[in-house]
PDB file of C-alpha atoms in Angstrom:
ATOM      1  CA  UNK A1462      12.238   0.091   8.339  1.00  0.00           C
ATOM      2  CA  UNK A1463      14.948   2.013   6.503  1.00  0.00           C
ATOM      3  CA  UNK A1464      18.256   0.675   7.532  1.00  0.00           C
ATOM      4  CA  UNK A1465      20.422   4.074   7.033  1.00  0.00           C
ATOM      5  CA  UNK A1466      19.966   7.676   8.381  1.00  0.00           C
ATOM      6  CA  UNK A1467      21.164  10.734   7.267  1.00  0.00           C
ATOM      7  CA  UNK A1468      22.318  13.715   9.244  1.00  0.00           C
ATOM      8  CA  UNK A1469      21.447  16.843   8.831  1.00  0.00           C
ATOM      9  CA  UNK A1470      18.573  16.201   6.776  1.00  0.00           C
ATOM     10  CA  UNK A1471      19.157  19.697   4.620  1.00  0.00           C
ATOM     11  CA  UNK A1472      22.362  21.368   4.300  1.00  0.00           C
ATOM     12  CA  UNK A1473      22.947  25.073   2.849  1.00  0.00           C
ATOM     13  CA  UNK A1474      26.298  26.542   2.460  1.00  0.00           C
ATOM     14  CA  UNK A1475      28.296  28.785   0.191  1.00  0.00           C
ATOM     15  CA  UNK A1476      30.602  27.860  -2.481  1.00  0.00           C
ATOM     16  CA  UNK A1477      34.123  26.942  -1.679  1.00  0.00           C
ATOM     17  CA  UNK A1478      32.776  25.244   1.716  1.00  0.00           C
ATOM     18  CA  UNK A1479      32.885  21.897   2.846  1.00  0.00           C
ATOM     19  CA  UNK A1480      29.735  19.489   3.520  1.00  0.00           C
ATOM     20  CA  UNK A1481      29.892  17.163   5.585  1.00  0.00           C
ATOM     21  CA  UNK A1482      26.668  14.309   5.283  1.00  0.00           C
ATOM     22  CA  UNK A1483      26.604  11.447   7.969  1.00  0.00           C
ATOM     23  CA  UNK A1484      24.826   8.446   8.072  1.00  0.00           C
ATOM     24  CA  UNK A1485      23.963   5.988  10.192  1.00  0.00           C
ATOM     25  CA  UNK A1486      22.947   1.824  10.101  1.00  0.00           C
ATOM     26  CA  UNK A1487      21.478  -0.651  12.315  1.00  0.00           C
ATOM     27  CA  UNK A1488      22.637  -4.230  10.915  1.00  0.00           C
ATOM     28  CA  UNK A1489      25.933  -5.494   9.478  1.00  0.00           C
ATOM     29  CA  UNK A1490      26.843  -4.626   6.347  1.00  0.00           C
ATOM     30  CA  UNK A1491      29.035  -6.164   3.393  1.00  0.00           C
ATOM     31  CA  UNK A1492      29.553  -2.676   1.998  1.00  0.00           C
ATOM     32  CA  UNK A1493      28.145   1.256   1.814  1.00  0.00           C
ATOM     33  CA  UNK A1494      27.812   3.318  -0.855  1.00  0.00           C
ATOM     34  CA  UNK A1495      26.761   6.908  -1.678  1.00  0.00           C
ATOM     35  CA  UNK A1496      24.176   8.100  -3.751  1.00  0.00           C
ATOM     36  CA  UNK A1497      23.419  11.503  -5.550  1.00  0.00           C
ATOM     37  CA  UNK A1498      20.411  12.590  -7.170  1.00  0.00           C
ATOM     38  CA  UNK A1499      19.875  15.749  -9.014  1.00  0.00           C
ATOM     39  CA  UNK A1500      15.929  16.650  -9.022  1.00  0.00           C
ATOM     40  CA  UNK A1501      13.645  15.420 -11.524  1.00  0.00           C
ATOM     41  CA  UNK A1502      16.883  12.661 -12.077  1.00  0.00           C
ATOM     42  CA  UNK A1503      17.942   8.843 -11.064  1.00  0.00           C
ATOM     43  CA  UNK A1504      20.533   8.631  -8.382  1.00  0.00           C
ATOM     44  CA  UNK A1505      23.854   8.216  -9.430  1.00  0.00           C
ATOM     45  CA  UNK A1506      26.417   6.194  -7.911  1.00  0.00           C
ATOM     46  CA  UNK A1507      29.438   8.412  -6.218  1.00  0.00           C
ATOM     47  CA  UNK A1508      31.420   6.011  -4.112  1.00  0.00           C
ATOM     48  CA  UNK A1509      31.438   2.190  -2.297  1.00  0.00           C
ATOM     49  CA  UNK A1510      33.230   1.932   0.759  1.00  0.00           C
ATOM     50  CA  UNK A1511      33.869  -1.980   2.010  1.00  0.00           C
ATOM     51  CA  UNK A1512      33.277  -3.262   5.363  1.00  0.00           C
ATOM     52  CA  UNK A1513      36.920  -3.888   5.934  1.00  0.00           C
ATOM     53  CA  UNK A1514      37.878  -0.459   4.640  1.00  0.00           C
ATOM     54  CA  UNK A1515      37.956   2.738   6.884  1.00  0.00           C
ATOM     55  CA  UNK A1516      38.415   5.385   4.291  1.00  0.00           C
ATOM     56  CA  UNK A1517      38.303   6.341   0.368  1.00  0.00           C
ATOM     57  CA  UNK A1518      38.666   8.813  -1.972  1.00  0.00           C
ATOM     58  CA  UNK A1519      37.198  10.171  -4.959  1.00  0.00           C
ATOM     59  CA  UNK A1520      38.277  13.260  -6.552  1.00  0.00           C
ATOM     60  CA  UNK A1521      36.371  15.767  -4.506  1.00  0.00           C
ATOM     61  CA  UNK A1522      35.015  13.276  -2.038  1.00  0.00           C
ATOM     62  CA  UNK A1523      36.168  11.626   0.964  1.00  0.00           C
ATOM     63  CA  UNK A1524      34.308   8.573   2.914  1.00  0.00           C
ATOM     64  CA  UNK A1525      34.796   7.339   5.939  1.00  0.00           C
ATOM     65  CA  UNK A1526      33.291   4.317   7.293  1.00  0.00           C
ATOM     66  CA  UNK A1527      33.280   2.544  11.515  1.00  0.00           C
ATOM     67  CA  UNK A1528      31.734  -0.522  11.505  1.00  0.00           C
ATOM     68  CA  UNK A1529      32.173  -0.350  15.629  1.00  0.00           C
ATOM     69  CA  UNK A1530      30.026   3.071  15.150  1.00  0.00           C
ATOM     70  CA  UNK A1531      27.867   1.968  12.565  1.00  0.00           C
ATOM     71  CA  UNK A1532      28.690   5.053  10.659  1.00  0.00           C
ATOM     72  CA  UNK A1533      29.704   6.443   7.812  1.00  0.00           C
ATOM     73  CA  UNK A1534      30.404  10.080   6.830  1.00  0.00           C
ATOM     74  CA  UNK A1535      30.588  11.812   3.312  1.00  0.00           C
ATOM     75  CA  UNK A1536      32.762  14.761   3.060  1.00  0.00           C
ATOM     76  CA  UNK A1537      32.450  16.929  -0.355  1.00  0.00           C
ATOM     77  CA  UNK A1538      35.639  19.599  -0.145  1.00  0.00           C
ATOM     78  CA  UNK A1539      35.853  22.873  -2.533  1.00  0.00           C
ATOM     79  CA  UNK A1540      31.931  22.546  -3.087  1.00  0.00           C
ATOM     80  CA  UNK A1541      30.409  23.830  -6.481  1.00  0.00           C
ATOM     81  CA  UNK A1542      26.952  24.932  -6.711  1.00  0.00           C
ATOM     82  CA  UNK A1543      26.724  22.191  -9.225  1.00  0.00           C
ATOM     83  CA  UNK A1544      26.894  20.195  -6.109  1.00  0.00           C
ATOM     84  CA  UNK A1545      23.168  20.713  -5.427  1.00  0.00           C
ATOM     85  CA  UNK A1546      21.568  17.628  -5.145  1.00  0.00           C
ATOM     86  CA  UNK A1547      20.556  15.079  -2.254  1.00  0.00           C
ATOM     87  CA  UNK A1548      22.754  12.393  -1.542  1.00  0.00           C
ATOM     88  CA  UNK A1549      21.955   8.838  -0.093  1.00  0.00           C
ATOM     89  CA  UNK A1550      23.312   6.421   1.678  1.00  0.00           C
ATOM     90  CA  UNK A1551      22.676   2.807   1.022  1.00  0.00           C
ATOM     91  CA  UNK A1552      23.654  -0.655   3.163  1.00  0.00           C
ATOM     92  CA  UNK A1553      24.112  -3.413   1.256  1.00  0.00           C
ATOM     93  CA  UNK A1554      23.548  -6.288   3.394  1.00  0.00           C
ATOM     94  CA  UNK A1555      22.418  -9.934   2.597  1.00  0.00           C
ATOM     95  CA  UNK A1556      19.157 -10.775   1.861  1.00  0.00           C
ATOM     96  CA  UNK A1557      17.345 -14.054   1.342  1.00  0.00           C
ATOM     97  CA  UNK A1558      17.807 -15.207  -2.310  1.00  0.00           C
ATOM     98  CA  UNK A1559      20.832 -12.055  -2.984  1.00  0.00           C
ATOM     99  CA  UNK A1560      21.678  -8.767  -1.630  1.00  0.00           C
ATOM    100  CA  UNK A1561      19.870  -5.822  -0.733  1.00  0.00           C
ATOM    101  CA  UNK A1562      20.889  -2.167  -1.035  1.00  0.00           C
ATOM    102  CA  UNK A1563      18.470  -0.105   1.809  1.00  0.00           C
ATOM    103  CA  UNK A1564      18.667   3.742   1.287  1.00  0.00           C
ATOM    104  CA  UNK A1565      18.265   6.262   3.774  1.00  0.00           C
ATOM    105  CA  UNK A1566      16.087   9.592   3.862  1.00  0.00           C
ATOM    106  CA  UNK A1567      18.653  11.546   2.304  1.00  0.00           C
ATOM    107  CA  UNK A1568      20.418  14.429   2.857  1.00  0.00           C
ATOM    108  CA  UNK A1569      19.329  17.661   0.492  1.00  0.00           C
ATOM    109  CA  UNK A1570      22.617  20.128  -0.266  1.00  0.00           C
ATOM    110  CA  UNK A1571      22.356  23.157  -1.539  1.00  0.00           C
ATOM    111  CA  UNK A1572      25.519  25.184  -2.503  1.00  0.00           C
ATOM    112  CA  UNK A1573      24.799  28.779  -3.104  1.00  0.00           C
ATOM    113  CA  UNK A1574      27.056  30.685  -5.927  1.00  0.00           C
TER     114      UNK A1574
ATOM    115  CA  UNK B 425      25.042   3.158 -24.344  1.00  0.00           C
ATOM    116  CA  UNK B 426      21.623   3.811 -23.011  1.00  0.00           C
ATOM    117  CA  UNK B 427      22.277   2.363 -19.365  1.00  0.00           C
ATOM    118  CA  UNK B 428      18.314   1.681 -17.635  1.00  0.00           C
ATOM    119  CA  UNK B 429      15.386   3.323 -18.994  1.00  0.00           C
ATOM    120  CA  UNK B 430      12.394   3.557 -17.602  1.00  0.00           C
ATOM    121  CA  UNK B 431       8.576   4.054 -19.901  1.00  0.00           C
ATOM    122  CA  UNK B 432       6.547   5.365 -19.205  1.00  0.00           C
ATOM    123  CA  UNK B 433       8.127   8.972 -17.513  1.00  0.00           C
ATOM    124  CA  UNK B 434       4.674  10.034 -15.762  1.00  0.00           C
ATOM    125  CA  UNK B 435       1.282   8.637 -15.963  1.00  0.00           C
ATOM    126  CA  UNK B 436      -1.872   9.329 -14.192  1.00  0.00           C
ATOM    127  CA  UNK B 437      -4.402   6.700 -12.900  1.00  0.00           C
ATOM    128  CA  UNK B 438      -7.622   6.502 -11.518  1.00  0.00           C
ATOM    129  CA  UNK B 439      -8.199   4.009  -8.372  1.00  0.00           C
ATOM    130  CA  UNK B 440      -8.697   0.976  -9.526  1.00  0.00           C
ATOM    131  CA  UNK B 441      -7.021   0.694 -12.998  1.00  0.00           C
ATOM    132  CA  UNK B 442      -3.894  -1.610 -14.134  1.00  0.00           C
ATOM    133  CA  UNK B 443      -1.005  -0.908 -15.072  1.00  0.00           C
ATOM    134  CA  UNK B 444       3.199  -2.378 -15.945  1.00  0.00           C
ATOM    135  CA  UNK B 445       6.172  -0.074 -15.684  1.00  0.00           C
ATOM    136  CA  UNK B 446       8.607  -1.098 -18.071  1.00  0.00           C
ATOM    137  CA  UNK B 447      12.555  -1.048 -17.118  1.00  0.00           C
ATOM    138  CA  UNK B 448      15.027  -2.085 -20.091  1.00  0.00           C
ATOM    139  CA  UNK B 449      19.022  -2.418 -19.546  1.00  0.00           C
ATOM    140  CA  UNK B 450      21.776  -2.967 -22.074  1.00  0.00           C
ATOM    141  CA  UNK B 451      24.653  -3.895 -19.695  1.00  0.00           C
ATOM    142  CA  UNK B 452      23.794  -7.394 -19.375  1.00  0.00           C
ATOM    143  CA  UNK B 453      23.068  -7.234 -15.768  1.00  0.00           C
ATOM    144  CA  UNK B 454      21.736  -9.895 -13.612  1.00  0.00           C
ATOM    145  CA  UNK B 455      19.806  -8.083 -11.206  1.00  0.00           C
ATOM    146  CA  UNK B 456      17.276  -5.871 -11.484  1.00  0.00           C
ATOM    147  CA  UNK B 457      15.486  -4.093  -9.150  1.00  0.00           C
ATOM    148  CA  UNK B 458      11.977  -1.868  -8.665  1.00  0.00           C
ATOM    149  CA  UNK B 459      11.856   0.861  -5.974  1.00  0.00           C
ATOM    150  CA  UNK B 460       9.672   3.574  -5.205  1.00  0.00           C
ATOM    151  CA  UNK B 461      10.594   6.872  -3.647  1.00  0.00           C
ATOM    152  CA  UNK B 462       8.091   9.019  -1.298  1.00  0.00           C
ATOM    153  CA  UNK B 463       9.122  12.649   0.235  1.00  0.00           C
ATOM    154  CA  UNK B 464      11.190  12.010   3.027  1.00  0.00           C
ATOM    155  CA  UNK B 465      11.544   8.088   2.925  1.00  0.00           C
ATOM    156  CA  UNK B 466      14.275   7.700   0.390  1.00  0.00           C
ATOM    157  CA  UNK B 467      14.115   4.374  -1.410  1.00  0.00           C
ATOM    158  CA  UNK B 468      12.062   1.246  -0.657  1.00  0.00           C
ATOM    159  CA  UNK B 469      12.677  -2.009  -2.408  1.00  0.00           C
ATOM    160  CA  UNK B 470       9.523  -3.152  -3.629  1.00  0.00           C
ATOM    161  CA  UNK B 471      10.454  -6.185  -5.703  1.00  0.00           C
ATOM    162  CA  UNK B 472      13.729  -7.484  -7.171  1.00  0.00           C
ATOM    163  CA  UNK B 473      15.206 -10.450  -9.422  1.00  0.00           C
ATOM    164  CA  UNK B 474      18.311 -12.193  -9.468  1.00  0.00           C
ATOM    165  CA  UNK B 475      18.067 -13.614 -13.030  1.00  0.00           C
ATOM    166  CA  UNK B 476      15.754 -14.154 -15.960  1.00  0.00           C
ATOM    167  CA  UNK B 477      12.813 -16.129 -14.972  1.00  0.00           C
ATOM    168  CA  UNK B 478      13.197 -15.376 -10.946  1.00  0.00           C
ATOM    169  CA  UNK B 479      11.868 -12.629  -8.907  1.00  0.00           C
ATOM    170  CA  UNK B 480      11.645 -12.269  -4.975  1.00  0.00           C
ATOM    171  CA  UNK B 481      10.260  -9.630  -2.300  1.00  0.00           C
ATOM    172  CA  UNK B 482      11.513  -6.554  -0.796  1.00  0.00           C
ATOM    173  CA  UNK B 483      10.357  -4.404   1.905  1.00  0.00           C
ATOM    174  CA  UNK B 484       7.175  -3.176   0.179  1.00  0.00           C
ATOM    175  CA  UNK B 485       5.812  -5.676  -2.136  1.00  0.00           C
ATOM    176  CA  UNK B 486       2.334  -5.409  -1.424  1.00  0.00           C
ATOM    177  CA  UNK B 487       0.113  -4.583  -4.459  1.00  0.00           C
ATOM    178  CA  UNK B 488       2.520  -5.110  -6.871  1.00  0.00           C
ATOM    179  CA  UNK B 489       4.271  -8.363  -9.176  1.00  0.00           C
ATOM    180  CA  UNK B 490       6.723  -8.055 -11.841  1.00  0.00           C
ATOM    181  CA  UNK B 491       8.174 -10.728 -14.039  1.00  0.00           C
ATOM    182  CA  UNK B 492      11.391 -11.089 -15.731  1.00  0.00           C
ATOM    183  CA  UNK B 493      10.654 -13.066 -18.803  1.00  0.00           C
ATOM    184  CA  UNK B 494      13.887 -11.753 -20.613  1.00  0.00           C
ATOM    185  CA  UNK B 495      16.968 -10.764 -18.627  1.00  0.00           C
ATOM    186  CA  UNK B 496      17.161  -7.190 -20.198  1.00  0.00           C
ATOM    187  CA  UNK B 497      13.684  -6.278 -18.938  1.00  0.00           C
ATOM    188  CA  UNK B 498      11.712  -6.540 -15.587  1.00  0.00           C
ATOM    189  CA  UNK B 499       8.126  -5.696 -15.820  1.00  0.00           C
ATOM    190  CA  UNK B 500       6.289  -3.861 -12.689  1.00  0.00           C
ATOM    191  CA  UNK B 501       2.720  -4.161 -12.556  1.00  0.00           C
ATOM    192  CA  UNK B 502       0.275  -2.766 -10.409  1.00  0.00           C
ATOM    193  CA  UNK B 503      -3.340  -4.627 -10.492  1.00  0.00           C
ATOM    194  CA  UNK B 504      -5.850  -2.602  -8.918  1.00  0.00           C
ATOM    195  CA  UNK B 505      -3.994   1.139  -8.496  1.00  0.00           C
ATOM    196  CA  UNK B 506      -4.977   2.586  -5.151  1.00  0.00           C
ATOM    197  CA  UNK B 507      -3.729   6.236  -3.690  1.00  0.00           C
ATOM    198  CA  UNK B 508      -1.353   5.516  -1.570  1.00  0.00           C
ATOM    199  CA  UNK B 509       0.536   3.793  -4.520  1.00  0.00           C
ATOM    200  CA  UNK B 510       1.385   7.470  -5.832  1.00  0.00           C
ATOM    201  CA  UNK B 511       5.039   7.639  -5.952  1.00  0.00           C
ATOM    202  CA  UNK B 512       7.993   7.837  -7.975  1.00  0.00           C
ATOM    203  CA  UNK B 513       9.251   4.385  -9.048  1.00  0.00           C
ATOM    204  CA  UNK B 514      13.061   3.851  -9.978  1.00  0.00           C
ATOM    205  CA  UNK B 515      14.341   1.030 -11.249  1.00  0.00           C
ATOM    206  CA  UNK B 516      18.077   0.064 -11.235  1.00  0.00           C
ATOM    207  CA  UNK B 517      20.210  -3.376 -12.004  1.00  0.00           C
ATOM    208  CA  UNK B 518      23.802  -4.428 -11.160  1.00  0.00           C
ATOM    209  CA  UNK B 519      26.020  -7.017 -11.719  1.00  0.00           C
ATOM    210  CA  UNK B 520      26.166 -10.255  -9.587  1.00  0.00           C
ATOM    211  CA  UNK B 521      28.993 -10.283  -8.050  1.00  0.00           C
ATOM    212  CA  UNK B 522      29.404  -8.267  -4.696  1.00  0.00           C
ATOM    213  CA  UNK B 523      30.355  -4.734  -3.935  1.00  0.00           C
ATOM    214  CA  UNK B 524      29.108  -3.530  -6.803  1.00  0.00           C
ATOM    215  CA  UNK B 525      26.759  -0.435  -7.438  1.00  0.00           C
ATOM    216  CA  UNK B 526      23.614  -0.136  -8.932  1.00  0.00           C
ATOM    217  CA  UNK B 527      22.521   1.655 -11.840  1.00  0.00           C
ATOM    218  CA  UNK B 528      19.301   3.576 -11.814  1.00  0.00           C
ATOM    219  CA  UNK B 529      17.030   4.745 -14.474  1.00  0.00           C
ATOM    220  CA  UNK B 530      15.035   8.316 -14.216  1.00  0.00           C
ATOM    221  CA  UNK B 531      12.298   6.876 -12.925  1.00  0.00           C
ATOM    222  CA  UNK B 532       8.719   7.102 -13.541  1.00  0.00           C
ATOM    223  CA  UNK B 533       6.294   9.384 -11.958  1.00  0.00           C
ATOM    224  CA  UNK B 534       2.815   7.808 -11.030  1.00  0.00           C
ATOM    225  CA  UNK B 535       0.237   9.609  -9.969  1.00  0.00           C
ATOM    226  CA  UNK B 536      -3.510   8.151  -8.461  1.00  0.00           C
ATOM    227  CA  UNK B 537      -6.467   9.540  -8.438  1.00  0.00           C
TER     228      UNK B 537
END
């Protein structure tokens, strides 16, 4: 069972907006990270948020993380259309002989010019 | 630098044939892992290793081994192809210590018929 959720699952908005991407986990966590993947491409590693941290930045991005909520949100500001992509989150979390990284569905952005 | 990469890019099969997925990294990573991505399911772990010579389960191992005879490769084979082993396989490594991303290749697009 996939431990992370995204919310919405698609997102369309116009260039200049902000998205917002949540997600969701089950289990604790040691730390959460965000993926992007451009179609027809690998995902690419945006940002890792720690258990004991509440927020981070990264250039355009902004995550937040409550461990009490089990949530985490992904806010891209000032979006580009080359911001079309879908973006992951992924739990890391213990598992038998190391850790584990368990993705969610995914949440598909498209930024129209 | 090449990062992962992933041969072969696409392949087709017919039920019942064999076949090992080939993941190389030059970062000297200790783990290495195998997923495969279906439409709306994000990422499943099928298989990962910790270090040359070891391997151990993920969520979907079933129909699949892979070996990790040298540390810069981990081998993905699938015995006896069946349909419902169509997918898009990713593989990705990292290093050992915690909190620390993974790297993905482009992946490898398997098709059975």
């Amino acid at each position: 069972s996939q431990q992370g959720e995204e919310d919405p699952q698609a997102l369309s908005i116009q260039e200049g907006e902000n998205a917002t991407m949540n997600c969701s986990y089950k289990t604790s966590i040691n730390n959460l990270q965000w993926y992007r993947q451009n179609s027809g491409r690998g995902l690419v590693h945006l940002i890792l948020i720690r258990s004991n941290e509440r927020e981070k930045h990264s250039g355009r991005l902004r995550v937040t993380l409550d461990t009490s909520k089990k949530s985490s949100s992904l806010l891209i500001t000032a979006s580009r259309a080359a911001d079309t992509a879908s973006y992951f989150c992924a739990t890391d979390h213990v598992h038998n002989a190391g850790n584990m990284l368990t993705f969610g569905g995914g949440t598909r952005l498209m930024v129209k010019p | 630098n090449a990062g992962v990469t992933q041969t072969p890019k696409f392949r087709v099969l017919k039920t019942g044939q064999s076949m090992t997925l080939l993941c190389a990294q030059d970062m000297n990573h200790e783990y290495m892992y195998w997923y495969r991505q279906d439409p709306g399911m994000g990422l499943r772990l099928i298989h990962y290793s910790v270090g040359e010579g070891t391997t151990a389960k993920g969520e979907v191992p079933d129909g699949y081994n892979v070996s990790r005879l040298k540390k810069q490769n981990f081998l993905l084979g699938l015995e006896s192809a069946a349909p419902s082993q169509t997918s898009v396989y990713f593989c990705a490594s990292s290093y050992v210590l915690g909190n620390q991303p993974q790297h993905f290749g482009d992946g490898t697009r398997l098709s059975i018929l």
